mmCIF file of N, CA and C in Angstrom:
data_model
loop_
_atom_site.group_PDB
_atom_site.id
_atom_site.type_symbol
_atom_site.label_atom_id
_atom_site.label_comp_id
_atom_site.label_asym_id
_atom_site.label_seq_id
_atom_site.Cartn_x
_atom_site.Cartn_y
_atom_site.Cartn_z
ATOM 1 N N UNK A 1 -11.168 -55.110 47.226
ATOM 2 C CA UNK A 1 -10.740 -54.110 46.267
ATOM 3 C C UNK A 1 -10.471 -52.812 47.018
ATOM 4 N N UNK A 2 -9.358 -52.182 46.778
ATOM 5 C CA UNK A 2 -9.020 -50.930 47.462
ATOM 6 C C UNK A 2 -9.765 -49.769 46.813
ATOM 7 N N UNK A 3 -9.797 -48.640 47.529
ATOM 8 C CA UNK A 3 -10.436 -47.441 46.961
ATOM 9 C C UNK A 3 -9.780 -47.045 45.646
ATOM 10 N N UNK A 4 -8.465 -47.196 45.594
ATOM 11 C CA UNK A 4 -7.742 -46.844 44.389
ATOM 12 C C UNK A 4 -8.189 -47.716 43.222
ATOM 13 N N UNK A 5 -8.401 -49.012 43.473
ATOM 14 C CA UNK A 5 -8.857 -49.912 42.419
ATOM 15 C C UNK A 5 -10.226 -49.499 41.904
ATOM 16 N N UNK A 6 -11.136 -49.076 42.799
ATOM 17 C CA UNK A 6 -12.487 -48.724 42.381
ATOM 18 C C UNK A 6 -12.508 -47.456 41.534
ATOM 19 N N UNK A 7 -11.521 -46.584 41.720
ATOM 20 C CA UNK A 7 -11.471 -45.347 40.927
ATOM 21 C C UNK A 7 -11.143 -45.624 39.468
ATOM 22 N N UNK A 8 -10.538 -46.761 39.185
ATOM 23 C CA UNK A 8 -10.102 -47.058 37.826
ATOM 24 C C UNK A 8 -10.966 -48.122 37.161
ATOM 25 N N UNK A 9 -12.076 -48.527 37.788
ATOM 26 C CA UNK A 9 -12.960 -49.524 37.193
ATOM 27 C C UNK A 9 -13.637 -48.952 35.957
ATOM 28 N N UNK A 10 -13.949 -49.801 35.034
ATOM 29 C CA UNK A 10 -14.747 -49.432 33.869
ATOM 30 C C UNK A 10 -15.868 -50.441 33.731
ATOM 31 N N UNK A 11 -16.856 -50.121 32.913
ATOM 32 C CA UNK A 11 -17.955 -51.039 32.692
ATOM 33 C C UNK A 11 -19.094 -50.803 33.655
ATOM 34 N N UNK A 12 -20.055 -51.757 33.728
ATOM 35 C CA UNK A 12 -21.228 -51.600 34.590
ATOM 36 C C UNK A 12 -20.827 -51.367 36.050
ATOM 37 N N UNK A 13 -21.474 -50.422 36.693
ATOM 38 C CA UNK A 13 -21.185 -50.135 38.097
ATOM 39 C C UNK A 13 -20.045 -49.145 38.312
ATOM 40 N N UNK A 14 -19.345 -48.778 37.246
ATOM 41 C CA UNK A 14 -18.264 -47.798 37.382
ATOM 42 C C UNK A 14 -18.870 -46.415 37.588
ATOM 43 N N UNK A 15 -18.284 -45.636 38.444
ATOM 44 C CA UNK A 15 -18.775 -44.286 38.728
ATOM 45 C C UNK A 15 -18.081 -43.303 37.784
ATOM 46 N N UNK A 16 -18.867 -42.482 37.073
ATOM 47 C CA UNK A 16 -18.246 -41.460 36.221
ATOM 48 C C UNK A 16 -17.404 -40.497 37.063
ATOM 49 N N UNK A 17 -16.379 -39.941 36.474
ATOM 50 C CA UNK A 17 -15.449 -39.064 37.190
ATOM 51 C C UNK A 17 -15.839 -37.591 37.134
ATOM 52 N N UNK A 18 -16.945 -37.262 36.450
ATOM 53 C CA UNK A 18 -17.354 -35.870 36.293
ATOM 54 C C UNK A 18 -17.622 -35.133 37.585
ATOM 55 N N UNK A 19 -17.964 -35.840 38.657
ATOM 56 C CA UNK A 19 -18.247 -35.188 39.944
ATOM 57 C C UNK A 19 -17.041 -34.416 40.454
ATOM 58 N N UNK A 20 -15.831 -34.822 40.038
ATOM 59 C CA UNK A 20 -14.616 -34.170 40.534
ATOM 60 C C UNK A 20 -14.478 -32.735 40.026
ATOM 61 N N UNK A 21 -15.078 -32.446 38.872
ATOM 62 C CA UNK A 21 -14.956 -31.106 38.297
ATOM 63 C C UNK A 21 -16.317 -30.430 38.112
ATOM 64 N N UNK A 22 -17.382 -31.029 38.622
ATOM 65 C CA UNK A 22 -18.730 -30.497 38.414
ATOM 66 C C UNK A 22 -19.006 -29.225 39.204
ATOM 67 N N UNK A 23 -18.378 -29.045 40.342
ATOM 68 C CA UNK A 23 -18.639 -27.877 41.193
ATOM 69 C C UNK A 23 -17.675 -26.746 40.867
ATOM 70 N N UNK A 24 -18.208 -25.531 40.846
ATOM 71 C CA UNK A 24 -17.409 -24.326 40.601
ATOM 72 C C UNK A 24 -17.774 -23.318 41.681
ATOM 73 N N UNK A 25 -16.790 -22.758 42.366
ATOM 74 C CA UNK A 25 -17.049 -21.752 43.394
ATOM 75 C C UNK A 25 -17.495 -20.465 42.705
ATOM 76 N N UNK A 26 -18.679 -19.991 43.083
ATOM 77 C CA UNK A 26 -19.209 -18.758 42.524
ATOM 78 C C UNK A 26 -19.018 -17.584 43.467
ATOM 79 N N UNK A 27 -18.951 -17.877 44.764
ATOM 80 C CA UNK A 27 -18.860 -16.814 45.749
ATOM 81 C C UNK A 27 -18.232 -17.376 47.016
ATOM 82 N N UNK A 28 -17.325 -16.604 47.602
ATOM 83 C CA UNK A 28 -16.701 -16.977 48.870
ATOM 84 C C UNK A 28 -16.700 -15.714 49.714
ATOM 85 N N UNK A 29 -17.554 -15.677 50.722
ATOM 86 C CA UNK A 29 -17.749 -14.455 51.508
ATOM 87 C C UNK A 29 -17.220 -14.642 52.923
ATOM 88 N N UNK A 30 -16.524 -13.634 53.406
ATOM 89 C CA UNK A 30 -16.019 -13.668 54.778
ATOM 90 C C UNK A 30 -15.742 -12.238 55.212
ATOM 91 N N UNK A 31 -15.758 -11.914 56.463
ATOM 92 C CA UNK A 31 -16.183 -12.752 57.583
ATOM 93 C C UNK A 31 -17.704 -12.759 57.683
ATOM 94 N N UNK A 32 -18.228 -13.818 58.201
ATOM 95 C CA UNK A 32 -19.674 -13.968 58.349
ATOM 96 C C UNK A 32 -20.071 -13.951 59.809
ATOM 97 N N UNK A 33 -21.183 -13.309 60.078
ATOM 98 C CA UNK A 33 -21.789 -13.376 61.398
ATOM 99 C C UNK A 33 -23.191 -13.922 61.197
ATOM 100 N N UNK A 34 -23.396 -15.137 61.643
ATOM 101 C CA UNK A 34 -24.709 -15.762 61.513
ATOM 102 C C UNK A 34 -25.320 -15.805 62.901
ATOM 103 N N UNK A 35 -26.480 -15.164 63.056
ATOM 104 C CA UNK A 35 -27.106 -15.135 64.373
ATOM 105 C C UNK A 35 -27.366 -16.543 64.908
ATOM 106 N N UNK A 36 -27.095 -16.742 66.196
ATOM 107 C CA UNK A 36 -27.354 -18.040 66.818
ATOM 108 C C UNK A 36 -28.835 -18.385 66.667
ATOM 109 N N UNK A 37 -29.102 -19.620 66.295
ATOM 110 C CA UNK A 37 -30.482 -20.062 66.115
ATOM 111 C C UNK A 37 -31.110 -19.569 64.822
ATOM 112 N N UNK A 38 -30.286 -19.075 63.902
ATOM 113 C CA UNK A 38 -30.791 -18.516 62.642
ATOM 114 C C UNK A 38 -31.512 -19.570 61.814
ATOM 115 N N UNK A 39 -32.436 -19.091 61.014
ATOM 116 C CA UNK A 39 -33.075 -19.943 60.007
ATOM 117 C C UNK A 39 -32.615 -19.431 58.648
ATOM 118 N N UNK A 40 -32.793 -20.246 57.627
ATOM 119 C CA UNK A 40 -32.399 -19.839 56.282
ATOM 120 C C UNK A 40 -33.592 -19.968 55.352
ATOM 121 N N UNK A 41 -33.638 -19.086 54.372
ATOM 122 C CA UNK A 41 -34.698 -19.095 53.376
ATOM 123 C C UNK A 41 -34.058 -18.790 52.024
ATOM 124 N N UNK A 42 -34.422 -19.554 51.010
ATOM 125 C CA UNK A 42 -33.971 -19.282 49.653
ATOM 126 C C UNK A 42 -35.186 -18.878 48.838
ATOM 127 N N UNK A 43 -35.070 -17.730 48.160
ATOM 128 C CA UNK A 43 -36.176 -17.218 47.355
ATOM 129 C C UNK A 43 -35.701 -16.939 45.941
ATOM 130 N N UNK A 44 -36.640 -16.955 45.012
ATOM 131 C CA UNK A 44 -36.368 -16.522 43.646
ATOM 132 C C UNK A 44 -37.131 -15.223 43.427
ATOM 133 N N UNK A 45 -36.447 -14.222 42.889
ATOM 134 C CA UNK A 45 -37.052 -12.911 42.646
ATOM 135 C C UNK A 45 -37.062 -12.669 41.143
ATOM 136 N N UNK A 46 -38.215 -12.257 40.623
ATOM 137 C CA UNK A 46 -38.331 -11.913 39.207
ATOM 138 C C UNK A 46 -38.755 -10.461 39.103
ATOM 139 N N UNK A 47 -38.040 -9.690 38.308
ATOM 140 C CA UNK A 47 -38.330 -8.266 38.121
ATOM 141 C C UNK A 47 -38.622 -7.996 36.644
ATOM 142 N N UNK A 48 -39.665 -7.226 36.421
ATOM 143 C CA UNK A 48 -40.003 -6.783 35.069
ATOM 144 C C UNK A 48 -38.982 -5.731 34.619
ATOM 145 N N UNK A 49 -38.902 -5.461 33.302
ATOM 146 C CA UNK A 49 -37.963 -4.447 32.812
ATOM 147 C C UNK A 49 -38.114 -3.119 33.563
ATOM 148 N N UNK A 50 -36.974 -2.569 34.014
ATOM 149 C CA UNK A 50 -36.954 -1.275 34.686
ATOM 150 C C UNK A 50 -37.501 -1.255 36.107
ATOM 151 N N UNK A 51 -37.952 -2.368 36.651
ATOM 152 C CA UNK A 51 -38.498 -2.410 38.021
ATOM 153 C C UNK A 51 -37.415 -1.979 39.008
ATOM 154 N N UNK A 52 -37.675 -0.950 39.827
ATOM 155 C CA UNK A 52 -36.650 -0.460 40.750
ATOM 156 C C UNK A 52 -36.378 -1.402 41.917
ATOM 157 N N UNK A 53 -37.229 -2.385 42.135
ATOM 158 C CA UNK A 53 -36.975 -3.362 43.191
ATOM 159 C C UNK A 53 -37.517 -2.952 44.545
ATOM 160 N N UNK A 54 -37.029 -3.625 45.563
ATOM 161 C CA UNK A 54 -37.467 -3.399 46.935
ATOM 162 C C UNK A 54 -36.970 -2.042 47.427
ATOM 163 N N UNK A 55 -37.799 -1.285 48.154
ATOM 164 C CA UNK A 55 -37.317 -0.021 48.741
ATOM 165 C C UNK A 55 -36.151 -0.296 49.702
ATOM 166 N N UNK A 56 -35.411 0.745 50.108
ATOM 167 C CA UNK A 56 -34.293 0.527 51.027
ATOM 168 C C UNK A 56 -34.730 -0.322 52.233
ATOM 169 N N UNK A 57 -33.872 -1.309 52.554
ATOM 170 C CA UNK A 57 -34.225 -2.273 53.590
ATOM 171 C C UNK A 57 -32.955 -2.847 54.219
ATOM 172 N N UNK A 58 -33.140 -3.721 55.180
ATOM 173 C CA UNK A 58 -32.025 -4.461 55.778
ATOM 174 C C UNK A 58 -32.504 -5.869 56.093
ATOM 175 N N UNK A 59 -31.530 -6.747 56.268
ATOM 176 C CA UNK A 59 -31.788 -8.130 56.649
ATOM 177 C C UNK A 59 -31.145 -8.373 58.017
ATOM 178 N N UNK A 60 -31.741 -9.254 58.806
ATOM 179 C CA UNK A 60 -31.206 -9.512 60.147
ATOM 180 C C UNK A 60 -29.960 -10.390 60.126
ATOM 181 N N UNK A 61 -29.703 -11.029 59.019
ATOM 182 C CA UNK A 61 -28.511 -11.866 58.871
ATOM 183 C C UNK A 61 -27.993 -11.756 57.455
ATOM 184 N N UNK A 62 -26.920 -12.474 57.140
ATOM 185 C CA UNK A 62 -26.337 -12.375 55.797
ATOM 186 C C UNK A 62 -27.261 -12.909 54.715
ATOM 187 N N UNK A 63 -27.055 -12.397 53.501
ATOM 188 C CA UNK A 63 -27.817 -12.826 52.333
ATOM 189 C C UNK A 63 -26.837 -13.037 51.174
ATOM 190 N N UNK A 64 -27.080 -14.087 50.399
ATOM 191 C CA UNK A 64 -26.202 -14.463 49.290
ATOM 192 C C UNK A 64 -27.040 -14.629 48.038
ATOM 193 N N UNK A 65 -26.652 -13.950 46.950
ATOM 194 C CA UNK A 65 -27.463 -13.985 45.746
ATOM 195 C C UNK A 65 -26.708 -14.413 44.510
ATOM 196 N N UNK A 66 -27.471 -14.935 43.552
ATOM 197 C CA UNK A 66 -26.955 -15.360 42.255
ATOM 198 C C UNK A 66 -27.928 -14.880 41.186
ATOM 199 N N UNK A 67 -27.434 -14.165 40.182
ATOM 200 C CA UNK A 67 -28.280 -13.658 39.108
ATOM 201 C C UNK A 67 -28.401 -14.736 38.034
ATOM 202 N N UNK A 68 -29.621 -15.219 37.841
ATOM 203 C CA UNK A 68 -29.893 -16.291 36.892
ATOM 204 C C UNK A 68 -30.007 -15.739 35.469
ATOM 205 N N UNK A 69 -30.739 -14.629 35.317
ATOM 206 C CA UNK A 69 -30.856 -13.986 34.004
ATOM 207 C C UNK A 69 -31.055 -12.494 34.198
ATOM 208 N N UNK A 70 -30.606 -11.729 33.205
ATOM 209 C CA UNK A 70 -30.750 -10.282 33.284
ATOM 210 C C UNK A 70 -29.602 -9.638 34.037
ATOM 211 N N UNK A 71 -29.927 -8.553 34.748
ATOM 212 C CA UNK A 71 -28.908 -7.797 35.476
ATOM 213 C C UNK A 71 -29.553 -7.068 36.652
ATOM 214 N N UNK A 72 -28.939 -7.139 37.814
ATOM 215 C CA UNK A 72 -29.448 -6.512 39.037
ATOM 216 C C UNK A 72 -28.636 -5.261 39.355
ATOM 217 N N UNK A 73 -29.337 -4.165 39.621
ATOM 218 C CA UNK A 73 -28.696 -2.945 40.110
ATOM 219 C C UNK A 73 -28.601 -3.115 41.621
ATOM 220 N N UNK A 74 -27.369 -3.222 42.149
ATOM 221 C CA UNK A 74 -27.138 -3.596 43.543
ATOM 222 C C UNK A 74 -26.383 -2.484 44.257
ATOM 223 N N UNK A 75 -26.891 -2.088 45.422
ATOM 224 C CA UNK A 75 -26.207 -1.051 46.209
ATOM 225 C C UNK A 75 -26.393 -1.305 47.693
ATOM 226 N N UNK A 76 -25.270 -1.377 48.390
ATOM 227 C CA UNK A 76 -25.248 -1.476 49.849
ATOM 228 C C UNK A 76 -24.697 -0.187 50.426
ATOM 229 N N UNK A 77 -25.098 0.121 51.631
ATOM 230 C CA UNK A 77 -24.605 1.308 52.328
ATOM 231 C C UNK A 77 -23.074 1.291 52.358
ATOM 232 N N UNK A 78 -22.476 2.424 51.948
ATOM 233 C CA UNK A 78 -21.021 2.567 51.971
ATOM 234 C C UNK A 78 -20.316 2.050 50.728
ATOM 235 N N UNK A 79 -21.053 1.424 49.820
ATOM 236 C CA UNK A 79 -20.456 0.892 48.589
ATOM 237 C C UNK A 79 -21.125 1.547 47.389
ATOM 238 N N UNK A 80 -20.372 1.795 46.328
ATOM 239 C CA UNK A 80 -21.001 2.378 45.139
ATOM 240 C C UNK A 80 -21.956 1.381 44.482
ATOM 241 N N UNK A 81 -22.970 1.920 43.859
ATOM 242 C CA UNK A 81 -23.908 1.110 43.084
ATOM 243 C C UNK A 81 -23.139 0.334 42.025
ATOM 244 N N UNK A 82 -23.570 -0.897 41.768
ATOM 245 C CA UNK A 82 -22.952 -1.700 40.706
ATOM 246 C C UNK A 82 -24.021 -2.553 40.053
ATOM 247 N N UNK A 83 -23.719 -3.046 38.873
ATOM 248 C CA UNK A 83 -24.641 -3.919 38.157
ATOM 249 C C UNK A 83 -24.047 -5.326 38.168
ATOM 250 N N UNK A 84 -24.857 -6.281 38.608
ATOM 251 C CA UNK A 84 -24.450 -7.686 38.643
ATOM 252 C C UNK A 84 -25.217 -8.393 37.527
ATOM 253 N N UNK A 85 -24.488 -8.904 36.556
ATOM 254 C CA UNK A 85 -25.108 -9.537 35.395
ATOM 255 C C UNK A 85 -25.321 -11.029 35.619
ATOM 256 N N UNK A 86 -26.094 -11.649 34.722
ATOM 257 C CA UNK A 86 -26.384 -13.080 34.802
ATOM 258 C C UNK A 86 -25.089 -13.876 34.986
ATOM 259 N N UNK A 87 -25.110 -14.794 35.927
ATOM 260 C CA UNK A 87 -23.931 -15.586 36.258
ATOM 261 C C UNK A 87 -23.111 -14.981 37.372
ATOM 262 N N UNK A 88 -23.433 -13.737 37.763
ATOM 263 C CA UNK A 88 -22.703 -13.054 38.823
ATOM 264 C C UNK A 88 -23.363 -13.259 40.181
ATOM 265 N N UNK A 89 -22.619 -12.954 41.224
ATOM 266 C CA UNK A 89 -23.109 -13.121 42.589
ATOM 267 C C UNK A 89 -23.016 -11.817 43.365
ATOM 268 N N UNK A 90 -23.747 -11.770 44.475
ATOM 269 C CA UNK A 90 -23.659 -10.652 45.408
ATOM 270 C C UNK A 90 -23.939 -11.194 46.797
ATOM 271 N N UNK A 91 -23.510 -10.442 47.794
ATOM 272 C CA UNK A 91 -23.822 -10.833 49.165
ATOM 273 C C UNK A 91 -23.827 -9.588 50.025
ATOM 274 N N UNK A 92 -24.483 -9.700 51.149
ATOM 275 C CA UNK A 92 -24.476 -8.623 52.132
ATOM 276 C C UNK A 92 -24.418 -9.247 53.524
ATOM 277 N N UNK A 93 -23.744 -8.572 54.447
ATOM 278 C CA UNK A 93 -23.572 -9.160 55.776
ATOM 279 C C UNK A 93 -24.820 -9.114 56.654
ATOM 280 N N UNK A 94 -25.783 -8.288 56.295
ATOM 281 C CA UNK A 94 -26.987 -8.167 57.125
ATOM 282 C C UNK A 94 -26.730 -7.282 58.334
ATOM 283 N N UNK A 95 -27.639 -7.324 59.280
ATOM 284 C CA UNK A 95 -27.513 -6.487 60.470
ATOM 285 C C UNK A 95 -27.977 -5.072 60.195
ATOM 286 N N UNK A 96 -27.199 -4.098 60.636
ATOM 287 C CA UNK A 96 -27.579 -2.691 60.571
ATOM 288 C C UNK A 96 -27.429 -2.075 59.173
ATOM 289 N N UNK A 97 -26.674 -2.701 58.316
ATOM 290 C CA UNK A 97 -26.366 -2.177 56.986
ATOM 291 C C UNK A 97 -27.624 -2.041 56.120
ATOM 292 N N UNK A 98 -27.745 -0.907 55.427
ATOM 293 C CA UNK A 98 -28.908 -0.685 54.555
ATOM 294 C C UNK A 98 -28.605 -1.182 53.140
ATOM 295 N N UNK A 99 -29.551 -1.910 52.589
ATOM 296 C CA UNK A 99 -29.492 -2.375 51.204
ATOM 297 C C UNK A 99 -30.396 -1.425 50.412
ATOM 298 N N UNK A 100 -29.784 -0.553 49.602
ATOM 299 C CA UNK A 100 -30.527 0.490 48.903
ATOM 300 C C UNK A 100 -31.197 0.024 47.620
ATOM 301 N N UNK A 101 -30.529 -0.824 46.839
ATOM 302 C CA UNK A 101 -31.077 -1.179 45.533
ATOM 303 C C UNK A 101 -30.919 -2.662 45.232
ATOM 304 N N UNK A 102 -31.961 -3.213 44.592
ATOM 305 C CA UNK A 102 -31.904 -4.574 44.062
ATOM 306 C C UNK A 102 -32.814 -4.691 42.844
ATOM 307 N N UNK A 103 -32.891 -3.614 42.078
ATOM 308 C CA UNK A 103 -33.810 -3.553 40.945
ATOM 309 C C UNK A 103 -33.235 -4.132 39.659
ATOM 310 N N UNK A 104 -34.102 -4.207 38.658
ATOM 311 C CA UNK A 104 -33.702 -4.671 37.340
ATOM 312 C C UNK A 104 -32.956 -3.541 36.638
ATOM 313 N N UNK A 105 -31.713 -3.785 36.278
ATOM 314 C CA UNK A 105 -30.906 -2.774 35.598
ATOM 315 C C UNK A 105 -31.243 -2.680 34.109
ATOM 316 N N UNK A 106 -32.066 -3.592 33.624
ATOM 317 C CA UNK A 106 -32.420 -3.609 32.202
ATOM 318 C C UNK A 106 -33.789 -2.987 31.978
ATOM 319 N N UNK A 107 -33.927 -2.231 30.887
ATOM 320 C CA UNK A 107 -35.220 -1.624 30.553
ATOM 321 C C UNK A 107 -35.973 -2.423 29.497
ATOM 322 N N UNK A 108 -35.323 -3.454 28.934
ATOM 323 C CA UNK A 108 -35.936 -4.202 27.846
ATOM 324 C C UNK A 108 -36.037 -5.705 28.096
ATOM 325 N N UNK A 109 -35.727 -6.156 29.297
ATOM 326 C CA UNK A 109 -35.785 -7.596 29.581
ATOM 327 C C UNK A 109 -36.020 -7.827 31.072
ATOM 328 N N UNK A 110 -36.592 -8.977 31.381
ATOM 329 C CA UNK A 110 -36.804 -9.357 32.776
ATOM 330 C C UNK A 110 -35.481 -9.754 33.412
ATOM 331 N N UNK A 111 -35.448 -9.686 34.734
ATOM 332 C CA UNK A 111 -34.290 -10.138 35.504
ATOM 333 C C UNK A 111 -34.783 -11.124 36.549
ATOM 334 N N UNK A 112 -33.983 -12.161 36.770
ATOM 335 C CA UNK A 112 -34.338 -13.169 37.761
ATOM 336 C C UNK A 112 -33.090 -13.499 38.575
ATOM 337 N N UNK A 113 -33.244 -13.489 39.913
ATOM 338 C CA UNK A 113 -32.128 -13.870 40.774
ATOM 339 C C UNK A 113 -32.632 -14.693 41.950
ATOM 340 N N UNK A 114 -31.708 -15.443 42.537
ATOM 341 C CA UNK A 114 -31.996 -16.303 43.677
ATOM 342 C C UNK A 114 -31.187 -15.788 44.856
ATOM 343 N N UNK A 115 -31.829 -15.716 46.027
ATOM 344 C CA UNK A 115 -31.151 -15.233 47.238
ATOM 345 C C UNK A 115 -31.405 -16.218 48.377
ATOM 346 N N UNK A 116 -30.335 -16.559 49.097
ATOM 347 C CA UNK A 116 -30.463 -17.321 50.341
ATOM 348 C C UNK A 116 -30.135 -16.360 51.471
ATOM 349 N N UNK A 117 -31.088 -16.227 52.402
ATOM 350 C CA UNK A 117 -30.948 -15.288 53.519
ATOM 351 C C UNK A 117 -30.966 -16.040 54.842
ATOM 352 N N UNK A 118 -30.112 -15.618 55.752
ATOM 353 C CA UNK A 118 -30.116 -16.130 57.123
ATOM 354 C C UNK A 118 -30.899 -15.133 57.974
ATOM 355 N N UNK A 119 -31.779 -15.633 58.800
ATOM 356 C CA UNK A 119 -32.638 -14.759 59.590
ATOM 357 C C UNK A 119 -32.447 -15.011 61.078
ATOM 358 N N UNK A 120 -32.240 -13.922 61.835
ATOM 359 C CA UNK A 120 -32.125 -14.028 63.290
ATOM 360 C C UNK A 120 -33.468 -14.476 63.864
ATOM 361 N N UNK A 121 -33.448 -15.295 64.904
ATOM 362 C CA UNK A 121 -34.699 -15.775 65.502
ATOM 363 C C UNK A 121 -35.599 -14.622 65.948
ATOM 364 N N UNK A 122 -36.894 -14.749 65.654
ATOM 365 C CA UNK A 122 -37.874 -13.754 66.100
ATOM 366 C C UNK A 122 -37.852 -12.454 65.332
ATOM 367 N N UNK A 123 -37.040 -12.367 64.267
ATOM 368 C CA UNK A 123 -36.980 -11.146 63.468
ATOM 369 C C UNK A 123 -37.445 -11.439 62.043
ATOM 370 N N UNK A 124 -38.005 -10.433 61.385
ATOM 371 C CA UNK A 124 -38.419 -10.659 59.993
ATOM 372 C C UNK A 124 -37.197 -10.807 59.090
ATOM 373 N N UNK A 125 -37.395 -11.466 57.966
ATOM 374 C CA UNK A 125 -36.311 -11.667 57.006
ATOM 375 C C UNK A 125 -35.882 -10.341 56.381
ATOM 376 N N UNK A 126 -36.817 -9.399 56.250
ATOM 377 C CA UNK A 126 -36.543 -8.123 55.609
ATOM 378 C C UNK A 126 -37.323 -7.035 56.343
ATOM 379 N N UNK A 127 -36.654 -5.906 56.612
ATOM 380 C CA UNK A 127 -37.289 -4.761 57.267
ATOM 381 C C UNK A 127 -37.036 -3.523 56.423
ATOM 382 N N UNK A 128 -38.100 -2.815 56.035
ATOM 383 C CA UNK A 128 -37.941 -1.570 55.281
ATOM 384 C C UNK A 128 -37.401 -0.481 56.193
ATOM 385 N N UNK A 129 -36.610 0.434 55.609
ATOM 386 C CA UNK A 129 -36.015 1.544 56.351
ATOM 387 C C UNK A 129 -36.832 2.795 56.040
ATOM 388 N N UNK A 130 -37.263 3.518 57.080
ATOM 389 C CA UNK A 130 -38.112 4.692 56.856
ATOM 390 C C UNK A 130 -37.298 5.904 56.413
ATOM 391 N N UNK A 131 -38.003 6.905 55.900
ATOM 392 C CA UNK A 131 -37.369 8.114 55.355
ATOM 393 C C UNK A 131 -36.539 8.855 56.399
ATOM 394 N N UNK A 132 -37.005 8.899 57.637
ATOM 395 C CA UNK A 132 -36.268 9.591 58.698
ATOM 396 C C UNK A 132 -34.897 8.948 58.919
ATOM 397 N N UNK A 133 -34.857 7.632 58.989
ATOM 398 C CA UNK A 133 -33.570 6.952 59.177
ATOM 399 C C UNK A 133 -32.675 7.111 57.954
ATOM 400 N N UNK A 134 -33.267 7.062 56.752
ATOM 401 C CA UNK A 134 -32.466 7.270 55.544
ATOM 402 C C UNK A 134 -31.799 8.643 55.563
ATOM 403 N N UNK A 135 -32.536 9.655 56.000
ATOM 404 C CA UNK A 135 -31.977 11.008 56.075
ATOM 405 C C UNK A 135 -30.832 11.076 57.087
ATOM 406 N N UNK A 136 -30.990 10.438 58.237
ATOM 407 C CA UNK A 136 -29.948 10.450 59.280
ATOM 408 C C UNK A 136 -28.683 9.730 58.825
ATOM 409 N N UNK A 137 -28.835 8.741 57.938
ATOM 410 C CA UNK A 137 -27.686 7.930 57.517
ATOM 411 C C UNK A 137 -27.197 8.299 56.111
ATOM 412 N N UNK A 138 -27.720 9.369 55.545
ATOM 413 C CA UNK A 138 -27.367 9.758 54.176
ATOM 414 C C UNK A 138 -25.857 9.902 53.986
ATOM 415 N N UNK A 139 -25.149 10.331 55.025
ATOM 416 C CA UNK A 139 -23.696 10.521 54.924
ATOM 417 C C UNK A 139 -22.941 9.198 54.760
ATOM 418 N N UNK A 140 -23.602 8.080 55.034
ATOM 419 C CA UNK A 140 -22.966 6.764 54.908
ATOM 420 C C UNK A 140 -23.125 6.160 53.517
ATOM 421 N N UNK A 141 -23.980 6.775 52.701
ATOM 422 C CA UNK A 141 -24.231 6.253 51.364
ATOM 423 C C UNK A 141 -23.139 6.724 50.408
ATOM 424 N N UNK A 142 -22.632 5.806 49.602
ATOM 425 C CA UNK A 142 -21.597 6.151 48.633
ATOM 426 C C UNK A 142 -22.196 7.034 47.539
ATOM 427 N N UNK A 143 -21.394 7.929 46.973
ATOM 428 C CA UNK A 143 -21.897 8.760 45.868
ATOM 429 C C UNK A 143 -22.309 7.875 44.691
ATOM 430 N N UNK A 144 -23.344 8.313 43.970
ATOM 431 C CA UNK A 144 -23.781 7.584 42.784
ATOM 432 C C UNK A 144 -22.724 7.723 41.704
ATOM 433 N N UNK A 145 -22.493 6.650 40.939
ATOM 434 C CA UNK A 145 -21.522 6.753 39.855
ATOM 435 C C UNK A 145 -22.004 7.754 38.805
ATOM 436 N N UNK A 146 -21.079 8.443 38.202
ATOM 437 C CA UNK A 146 -21.418 9.428 37.180
ATOM 438 C C UNK A 146 -21.227 8.767 35.812
ATOM 439 N N UNK A 147 -22.254 8.853 34.984
ATOM 440 C CA UNK A 147 -22.167 8.278 33.633
ATOM 441 C C UNK A 147 -21.178 9.066 32.801
ATOM 442 N N UNK A 148 -20.346 8.357 32.051
ATOM 443 C CA UNK A 148 -19.362 8.988 31.162
ATOM 444 C C UNK A 148 -19.829 8.802 29.741
ATOM 445 N N UNK A 149 -19.917 9.911 28.993
ATOM 446 C CA UNK A 149 -20.368 9.829 27.587
ATOM 447 C C UNK A 149 -19.223 9.481 26.681
#
């Protein structure tokens, strides 16, 4: 039986065709720099209403996130703050870039997101940035968006 014949079989042993449309691209990030010998870690983060999240930090390699529920307030150095809602994605290239915000943008509901991070060998997955460095790099931070009434 040829491959073509097996695609059209019905009855016991027939493979459903749903696999052909089951996958949906949520995020396509480029260019990527993955440190040689990198390891990967996937974590789930849960934030209570209004939780500001992790203090300013950086990752040694790229990180890719998906918001499962709620909304994440996301800000990378040089980019304006934005809110990523449930079903949305975010990514950061890692390295020297500062990740300023990853808090819960909601004041009345929890937020949950999943992140896969690549880590350079011998380096921590996340490093906090001290106040002195934040002050030196303040000129690289995008202005905060202004609320319009």
